PDB file of C-alpha atoms in Angstrom:
ATOM      1  CA  UNK E   1    -119.174  29.442  17.259  1.00 76.00           C
ATOM      2  CA  UNK E   2    -116.291  31.637  15.588  1.00 82.00           C
ATOM      3  CA  UNK E   3    -116.403  31.676  11.802  1.00 85.00           C
ATOM      4  CA  UNK E   4    -113.251  30.375   9.811  1.00 83.00           C
ATOM      5  CA  UNK E   5    -113.038  34.103   8.477  1.00 81.00           C
ATOM      6  CA  UNK E   6    -112.558  35.314  11.846  1.00 84.00           C
ATOM      7  CA  UNK E   7    -110.269  32.638  12.993  1.00 85.00           C
ATOM      8  CA  UNK E   8    -108.199  33.123  10.056  1.00 78.00           C
ATOM      9  CA  UNK E   9    -107.925  36.868  10.127  1.00 76.00           C
ATOM     10  CA  UNK E  10    -107.212  36.490  14.031  1.00 79.00           C
ATOM     11  CA  UNK E  11    -104.302  34.390  13.329  1.00 75.00           C
ATOM     12  CA  UNK E  12    -102.787  36.421  10.251  1.00 67.00           C
ATOM     13  CA  UNK E  13    -103.060  39.211  12.501  1.00 70.00           C
ATOM     14  CA  UNK E  14    -101.506  37.804  15.832  1.00 72.00           C
ATOM     15  CA  UNK E  15     -99.253  34.650  14.602  1.00 67.00           C
ATOM     16  CA  UNK E  16    -101.593  32.583  17.119  1.00 73.00           C
ATOM     17  CA  UNK E  17    -102.464  29.182  16.767  1.00 73.00           C
ATOM     18  CA  UNK E  18    -105.961  27.979  15.515  1.00 79.00           C
ATOM     19  CA  UNK E  19    -107.162  26.671  18.699  1.00 82.00           C
ATOM     20  CA  UNK E  20    -105.877  29.892  20.582  1.00 82.00           C
ATOM     21  CA  UNK E  21    -107.537  32.012  18.302  1.00 86.00           C
ATOM     22  CA  UNK E  22    -110.813  29.965  18.605  1.00 87.00           C
ATOM     23  CA  UNK E  23    -110.831  30.224  22.100  1.00 88.00           C
ATOM     24  CA  UNK E  24    -109.993  34.150  21.979  1.00 88.00           C
ATOM     25  CA  UNK E  25    -113.025  34.289  19.737  1.00 91.00           C
ATOM     26  CA  UNK E  26    -115.466  32.096  22.216  1.00 91.00           C
ATOM     27  CA  UNK E  27    -113.984  34.437  25.142  1.00 89.00           C
ATOM     28  CA  UNK E  28    -114.813  37.441  23.384  1.00 89.00           C
ATOM     29  CA  UNK E  29    -118.147  36.829  21.930  1.00 88.00           C
ATOM     30  CA  UNK E  30    -116.410  37.079  18.163  1.00 87.00           C
ATOM     31  CA  UNK E  31    -115.038  40.313  18.738  1.00 88.00           C
ATOM     32  CA  UNK E  32    -111.624  40.359  16.802  1.00 83.00           C
ATOM     33  CA  UNK E  33    -110.419  43.232  18.492  1.00 82.00           C
ATOM     34  CA  UNK E  34    -111.300  42.058  22.084  1.00 86.00           C
ATOM     35  CA  UNK E  35    -109.680  38.720  20.836  1.00 85.00           C
ATOM     36  CA  UNK E  36    -106.403  40.245  20.390  1.00 81.00           C
ATOM     37  CA  UNK E  37    -106.512  41.826  23.642  1.00 81.00           C
ATOM     38  CA  UNK E  38    -107.535  38.424  24.901  1.00 85.00           C
ATOM     39  CA  UNK E  39    -104.321  36.989  23.497  1.00 81.00           C
ATOM     40  CA  UNK E  40    -102.124  39.447  24.541  1.00 73.00           C
ATOM     41  CA  UNK E  41    -103.083  39.129  28.392  1.00 76.00           C
ATOM     42  CA  UNK E  42    -102.399  35.844  27.849  1.00 74.00           C
ATOM     43  CA  UNK E  43     -98.887  36.546  26.485  1.00 70.00           C
ATOM     44  CA  UNK E  44     -99.887  34.377  23.154  1.00 71.00           C
ATOM     45  CA  UNK E  45     -99.674  37.651  20.760  1.00 63.00           C
ATOM     46  CA  UNK E  46     -96.678  38.694  22.222  1.00 58.00           C
ATOM     47  CA  UNK E  47     -94.938  35.316  21.550  1.00 62.00           C
ATOM     48  CA  UNK E  48     -96.422  35.121  18.023  1.00 61.00           C
ATOM     49  CA  UNK E  49     -94.483  38.329  17.306  1.00 61.00           C
ATOM     50  CA  UNK E  50     -91.408  36.354  18.098  1.00 63.00           C
ATOM     51  CA  UNK E  51     -92.050  33.933  15.764  1.00 60.00           C
ATOM     52  CA  UNK E  52     -90.730  35.937  12.844  1.00 60.00           C
ATOM     53  CA  UNK E  53     -86.977  35.926  14.075  1.00 67.00           C
ATOM     54  CA  UNK E  54     -84.503  33.464  13.328  1.00 66.00           C
ATOM     55  CA  UNK E  55     -84.253  30.679  15.371  1.00 74.00           C
ATOM     56  CA  UNK E  56     -80.811  28.451  14.245  1.00 80.00           C
ATOM     57  CA  UNK E  57     -79.643  27.225  17.826  1.00 91.00           C
ATOM     58  CA  UNK E  58     -81.225  24.872  20.432  1.00 94.00           C
ATOM     59  CA  UNK E  59     -80.724  21.119  20.668  1.00 95.00           C
ATOM     60  CA  UNK E  60     -81.406  17.559  19.305  1.00 96.00           C
ATOM     61  CA  UNK E  61     -82.488  15.375  22.210  1.00 96.00           C
ATOM     62  CA  UNK E  62     -83.050  11.671  22.057  1.00 95.00           C
ATOM     63  CA  UNK E  63     -85.731  10.053  24.365  1.00 95.00           C
ATOM     64  CA  UNK E  64     -86.135   6.289  24.791  1.00 94.00           C
ATOM     65  CA  UNK E  65     -89.400   4.716  26.601  1.00 87.00           C
ATOM     66  CA  UNK E  66     -90.594   1.404  26.861  1.00 75.00           C
ATOM     67  CA  UNK E  67     -87.459  -0.638  27.683  1.00 85.00           C
ATOM     68  CA  UNK E  68     -85.737   0.282  24.399  1.00 90.00           C
ATOM     69  CA  UNK E  69     -88.946  -0.763  22.402  1.00 91.00           C
ATOM     70  CA  UNK E  70     -89.808   3.294  21.447  1.00 93.00           C
ATOM     71  CA  UNK E  71     -87.540   6.000  20.615  1.00 95.00           C
ATOM     72  CA  UNK E  72     -87.514   9.641  19.605  1.00 96.00           C
ATOM     73  CA  UNK E  73     -85.214  11.946  18.212  1.00 97.00           C
ATOM     74  CA  UNK E  74     -86.362  15.649  17.978  1.00 97.00           C
ATOM     75  CA  UNK E  75     -84.605  19.022  16.936  1.00 96.00           C
ATOM     76  CA  UNK E  76     -86.001  22.499  18.498  1.00 96.00           C
ATOM     77  CA  UNK E  77     -84.555  25.510  17.956  1.00 94.00           C
ATOM     78  CA  UNK E  78     -83.885  28.974  19.680  1.00 92.00           C
ATOM     79  CA  UNK E  79     -82.170  32.125  19.147  1.00 90.00           C
ATOM     80  CA  UNK E  80     -79.262  31.922  21.332  1.00 90.00           C
ATOM     81  CA  UNK E  81     -77.091  29.186  22.392  1.00 91.00           C
ATOM     82  CA  UNK E  82     -77.374  30.847  26.120  1.00 92.00           C
ATOM     83  CA  UNK E  83     -81.244  30.083  25.666  1.00 91.00           C
ATOM     84  CA  UNK E  84     -80.387  26.303  24.775  1.00 92.00           C
ATOM     85  CA  UNK E  85     -78.182  25.659  27.699  1.00 93.00           C
ATOM     86  CA  UNK E  86     -81.012  27.003  29.986  1.00 91.00           C
ATOM     87  CA  UNK E  87     -82.767  24.462  32.145  1.00 94.00           C
ATOM     88  CA  UNK E  88     -86.649  25.594  31.230  1.00 94.00           C
ATOM     89  CA  UNK E  89     -85.587  24.986  27.622  1.00 96.00           C
ATOM     90  CA  UNK E  90     -84.046  21.719  28.245  1.00 96.00           C
ATOM     91  CA  UNK E  91     -86.901  20.439  29.851  1.00 96.00           C
ATOM     92  CA  UNK E  92     -89.363  21.768  27.229  1.00 96.00           C
ATOM     93  CA  UNK E  93     -87.214  19.725  24.803  1.00 96.00           C
ATOM     94  CA  UNK E  94     -87.626  16.758  27.049  1.00 96.00           C
ATOM     95  CA  UNK E  95     -91.249  16.921  27.510  1.00 96.00           C
ATOM     96  CA  UNK E  96     -92.000  17.609  23.998  1.00 97.00           C
ATOM     97  CA  UNK E  97     -89.573  14.357  22.731  1.00 96.00           C
ATOM     98  CA  UNK E  98     -91.560  12.583  25.787  1.00 96.00           C
ATOM     99  CA  UNK E  99     -95.039  13.338  24.063  1.00 96.00           C
ATOM    100  CA  UNK E 100     -94.362  12.565  20.555  1.00 97.00           C
ATOM    101  CA  UNK E 101     -93.075   9.139  22.050  1.00 95.00           C
ATOM    102  CA  UNK E 102     -96.476   8.657  23.666  1.00 94.00           C
ATOM    103  CA  UNK E 103     -98.699  10.206  21.180  1.00 95.00           C
ATOM    104  CA  UNK E 104     -97.062   9.667  17.878  1.00 95.00           C
ATOM    105  CA  UNK E 105     -97.908  12.460  16.005  1.00 96.00           C
ATOM    106  CA  UNK E 106     -97.716  12.176  11.897  1.00 95.00           C
ATOM    107  CA  UNK E 107     -96.789  15.802  11.578  1.00 95.00           C
ATOM    108  CA  UNK E 108     -95.374  18.988  13.486  1.00 95.00           C
ATOM    109  CA  UNK E 109     -98.486  21.239  12.309  1.00 91.00           C
ATOM    110  CA  UNK E 110    -101.450  21.164   9.738  1.00 88.00           C
ATOM    111  CA  UNK E 111     -99.608  23.159   7.271  1.00 86.00           C
ATOM    112  CA  UNK E 112     -97.339  20.232   6.697  1.00 90.00           C
ATOM    113  CA  UNK E 113    -100.160  17.662   5.945  1.00 90.00           C
ATOM    114  CA  UNK E 114    -100.213  17.422   1.782  1.00 88.00           C
ATOM    115  CA  UNK E 115    -103.315  18.247  -0.069  1.00 89.00           C
ATOM    116  CA  UNK E 116    -103.152  14.437  -1.347  1.00 91.00           C
ATOM    117  CA  UNK E 117    -103.170  12.869   2.493  1.00 90.00           C
ATOM    118  CA  UNK E 118    -106.204  15.787   3.100  1.00 91.00           C
ATOM    119  CA  UNK E 119    -108.050  14.551   0.026  1.00 92.00           C
ATOM    120  CA  UNK E 120    -107.620  10.717   1.085  1.00 93.00           C
ATOM    121  CA  UNK E 121    -108.693  11.189   4.613  1.00 92.00           C
ATOM    122  CA  UNK E 122    -111.955  13.680   3.690  1.00 91.00           C
ATOM    123  CA  UNK E 123    -112.864  10.841   0.993  1.00 91.00           C
ATOM    124  CA  UNK E 124    -112.709   8.203   3.914  1.00 92.00           C
ATOM    125  CA  UNK E 125    -114.867  10.289   6.503  1.00 91.00           C
ATOM    126  CA  UNK E 126    -117.392  11.237   3.488  1.00 89.00           C
ATOM    127  CA  UNK E 127    -117.798   7.483   2.813  1.00 89.00           C
ATOM    128  CA  UNK E 128    -118.289   6.961   6.691  1.00 89.00           C
ATOM    129  CA  UNK E 129    -120.663   9.562   7.015  1.00 89.00           C
ATOM    130  CA  UNK E 130    -123.078   8.452   4.103  1.00 86.00           C
ATOM    131  CA  UNK E 131    -122.797   4.751   5.209  1.00 86.00           C
ATOM    132  CA  UNK E 132    -124.045   5.822   8.739  1.00 86.00           C
ATOM    133  CA  UNK E 133    -127.297   7.280   6.870  1.00 83.00           C
ATOM    134  CA  UNK E 134    -126.562  10.774   7.626  1.00 83.00           C
ATOM    135  CA  UNK E 135    -128.578  13.051   5.127  1.00 81.00           C
ATOM    136  CA  UNK E 136    -126.165  14.226   1.913  1.00 76.00           C
ATOM    137  CA  UNK E 137    -126.847  18.172   2.937  1.00 79.00           C
ATOM    138  CA  UNK E 138    -125.065  18.041   6.519  1.00 87.00           C
ATOM    139  CA  UNK E 139    -122.723  14.812   5.600  1.00 85.00           C
ATOM    140  CA  UNK E 140    -120.105  18.074   4.576  1.00 84.00           C
ATOM    141  CA  UNK E 141    -120.475  20.060   7.794  1.00 88.00           C
ATOM    142  CA  UNK E 142    -119.958  16.789   9.692  1.00 91.00           C
ATOM    143  CA  UNK E 143    -116.858  15.821   7.505  1.00 90.00           C
ATOM    144  CA  UNK E 144    -115.674  19.106   8.311  1.00 88.00           C
ATOM    145  CA  UNK E 145    -115.855  18.724  12.300  1.00 90.00           C
ATOM    146  CA  UNK E 146    -114.154  14.911  11.666  1.00 91.00           C
ATOM    147  CA  UNK E 147    -111.229  16.296   9.414  1.00 91.00           C
ATOM    148  CA  UNK E 148    -110.376  19.161  12.342  1.00 90.00           C
ATOM    149  CA  UNK E 149    -110.624  15.925  14.958  1.00 91.00           C
ATOM    150  CA  UNK E 150    -108.119  14.193  12.762  1.00 93.00           C
ATOM    151  CA  UNK E 151    -105.651  17.110  12.117  1.00 92.00           C
ATOM    152  CA  UNK E 152    -105.816  17.524  16.153  1.00 91.00           C
ATOM    153  CA  UNK E 153    -104.937  13.953  16.349  1.00 93.00           C
ATOM    154  CA  UNK E 154    -101.845  13.947  13.681  1.00 94.00           C
ATOM    155  CA  UNK E 155    -100.515  16.904  14.460  1.00 95.00           C
ATOM    156  CA  UNK E 156     -98.054  17.849  17.006  1.00 96.00           C
ATOM    157  CA  UNK E 157     -99.179  21.244  17.853  1.00 94.00           C
ATOM    158  CA  UNK E 158    -102.670  20.804  18.158  1.00 93.00           C
ATOM    159  CA  UNK E 159    -102.512  17.406  20.451  1.00 94.00           C
ATOM    160  CA  UNK E 160    -103.235  17.508  23.992  1.00 94.00           C
ATOM    161  CA  UNK E 161    -100.177  17.741  25.796  1.00 95.00           C
ATOM    162  CA  UNK E 162     -99.213  14.361  27.713  1.00 94.00           C
ATOM    163  CA  UNK E 163     -98.296  15.891  30.870  1.00 94.00           C
ATOM    164  CA  UNK E 164    -101.244  18.519  30.974  1.00 92.00           C
ATOM    165  CA  UNK E 165    -104.410  17.792  29.759  1.00 91.00           C
ATOM    166  CA  UNK E 166    -105.640  21.537  29.725  1.00 89.00           C
ATOM    167  CA  UNK E 167    -103.460  22.456  27.242  1.00 89.00           C
ATOM    168  CA  UNK E 168    -102.269  21.512  23.589  1.00 92.00           C
ATOM    169  CA  UNK E 169     -98.524  21.221  22.714  1.00 94.00           C
ATOM    170  CA  UNK E 170     -98.842  24.574  20.781  1.00 91.00           C
ATOM    171  CA  UNK E 171    -100.225  26.084  23.804  1.00 89.00           C
ATOM    172  CA  UNK E 172     -97.633  24.815  25.830  1.00 91.00           C
ATOM    173  CA  UNK E 173     -94.709  26.094  23.509  1.00 91.00           C
ATOM    174  CA  UNK E 174     -96.368  29.232  23.141  1.00 87.00           C
ATOM    175  CA  UNK E 175     -95.960  29.724  26.968  1.00 88.00           C
ATOM    176  CA  UNK E 176     -92.518  28.755  26.695  1.00 90.00           C
ATOM    177  CA  UNK E 177     -91.665  31.369  24.102  1.00 88.00           C
ATOM    178  CA  UNK E 178     -93.503  33.912  26.275  1.00 84.00           C
ATOM    179  CA  UNK E 179     -91.348  32.894  29.418  1.00 87.00           C
ATOM    180  CA  UNK E 180     -87.731  32.279  28.034  1.00 89.00           C
ATOM    181  CA  UNK E 181     -88.263  35.401  25.572  1.00 85.00           C
ATOM    182  CA  UNK E 182     -87.259  33.701  22.294  1.00 87.00           C
ATOM    183  CA  UNK E 183     -88.719  32.315  19.140  1.00 87.00           C
ATOM    184  CA  UNK E 184     -88.624  28.746  19.848  1.00 91.00           C
ATOM    185  CA  UNK E 185     -89.450  26.267  16.808  1.00 91.00           C
ATOM    186  CA  UNK E 186     -90.086  22.680  16.663  1.00 94.00           C
ATOM    187  CA  UNK E 187     -87.969  21.599  13.615  1.00 93.00           C
ATOM    188  CA  UNK E 188     -88.262  17.974  12.849  1.00 95.00           C
ATOM    189  CA  UNK E 189     -88.543  15.037  14.756  1.00 97.00           C
ATOM    190  CA  UNK E 190     -88.590  11.029  14.115  1.00 96.00           C
ATOM    191  CA  UNK E 191     -90.096   8.443  15.901  1.00 95.00           C
ATOM    192  CA  UNK E 192     -88.842   4.729  16.024  1.00 94.00           C
ATOM    193  CA  UNK E 193     -91.330   1.852  17.059  1.00 91.00           C
ATOM    194  CA  UNK E 194     -89.576  -1.328  17.347  1.00 89.00           C
ATOM    195  CA  UNK E 195     -90.182  -3.895  14.786  1.00 83.00           C
ATOM    196  CA  UNK E 196     -92.477  -1.262  13.103  1.00 81.00           C
ATOM    197  CA  UNK E 197     -93.402  -2.149   9.203  1.00 73.00           C
ATOM    198  CA  UNK E 198     -91.787  -5.450   9.516  1.00 77.00           C
ATOM    199  CA  UNK E 199     -93.728  -8.664   9.222  1.00 66.00           C
ATOM    200  CA  UNK E 200     -93.834 -10.500  12.392  1.00 60.00           C
ATOM    201  CA  UNK E 201     -93.101 -14.168  13.021  1.00 57.00           C
ATOM    202  CA  UNK E 202     -96.275 -15.968  14.259  1.00 54.00           C
ATOM    203  CA  UNK E 203     -95.878 -18.872  16.498  1.00 53.00           C
ATOM    204  CA  UNK E 204     -97.954 -21.805  15.825  1.00 58.00           C
ATOM    205  CA  UNK E 205     -97.804 -23.862  19.442  1.00 51.00           C
ATOM    206  CA  UNK E 206     -99.555 -26.979  17.891  1.00 58.00           C
ATOM    207  CA  UNK E 207     -97.135 -27.234  15.038  1.00 59.00           C
ATOM    208  CA  UNK E 208     -94.142 -27.107  17.638  1.00 57.00           C
ATOM    209  CA  UNK E 209     -95.886 -29.491  19.797  1.00 54.00           C
ATOM    210  CA  UNK E 210     -96.447 -31.877  16.995  1.00 58.00           C
ATOM    211  CA  UNK E 211     -92.862 -31.524  15.945  1.00 60.00           C
ATOM    212  CA  UNK E 212     -91.678 -32.415  19.031  1.00 53.00           C
ATOM    213  CA  UNK E 213     -93.678 -35.292  19.754  1.00 54.00           C
ATOM    214  CA  UNK E 214     -92.566 -36.983  16.154  1.00 59.00           C
ATOM    215  CA  UNK E 215     -88.985 -36.548  17.470  1.00 59.00           C
ATOM    216  CA  UNK E 216     -89.920 -38.267  20.792  1.00 49.00           C
TER     217      UNK E 216
END
């Protein structure tokens, strides 16, 4: 199993995502140099180099699902207006909006998750582990694994892509960068779920029947 230090080092050197770095190290028997070569053969390291280039063009796209009950608006940037008009880029934007509608991520990447939210989730997971009767000396290791799983569930780039369960959204985005040849960034998104946050009226069928009977 690759160490976090090696994953971090590989990520800093290539700009590739955490999951891609981890897979590269697994495939390379934890040899960082070989892992870099593995990422390059997959086009991931090449795409990572483009991530430093300015992306101010792109599209704002909306997607409505489930008969108007779920809506998504997303802004995805690229470097040129030419690429923004490319059918492949438009398809990418649409697919990401569709994924957001389906998976309901809370953040774009794990870097956006603030320390307070992480600490709160860590406390919840630690309490769960202890209540499950796990020994304290291995509790933190279990919690670390559950925290990684939680981040993969709430962060868009780490989620499994809804149209291909063999890759994450981040990996799919990286492939698009390599193919289109420009830096592509998911800048922001908002997801609307009809009635979310509202107290819904609960129908009391028995009370309605009684009222109707009284009026008869």
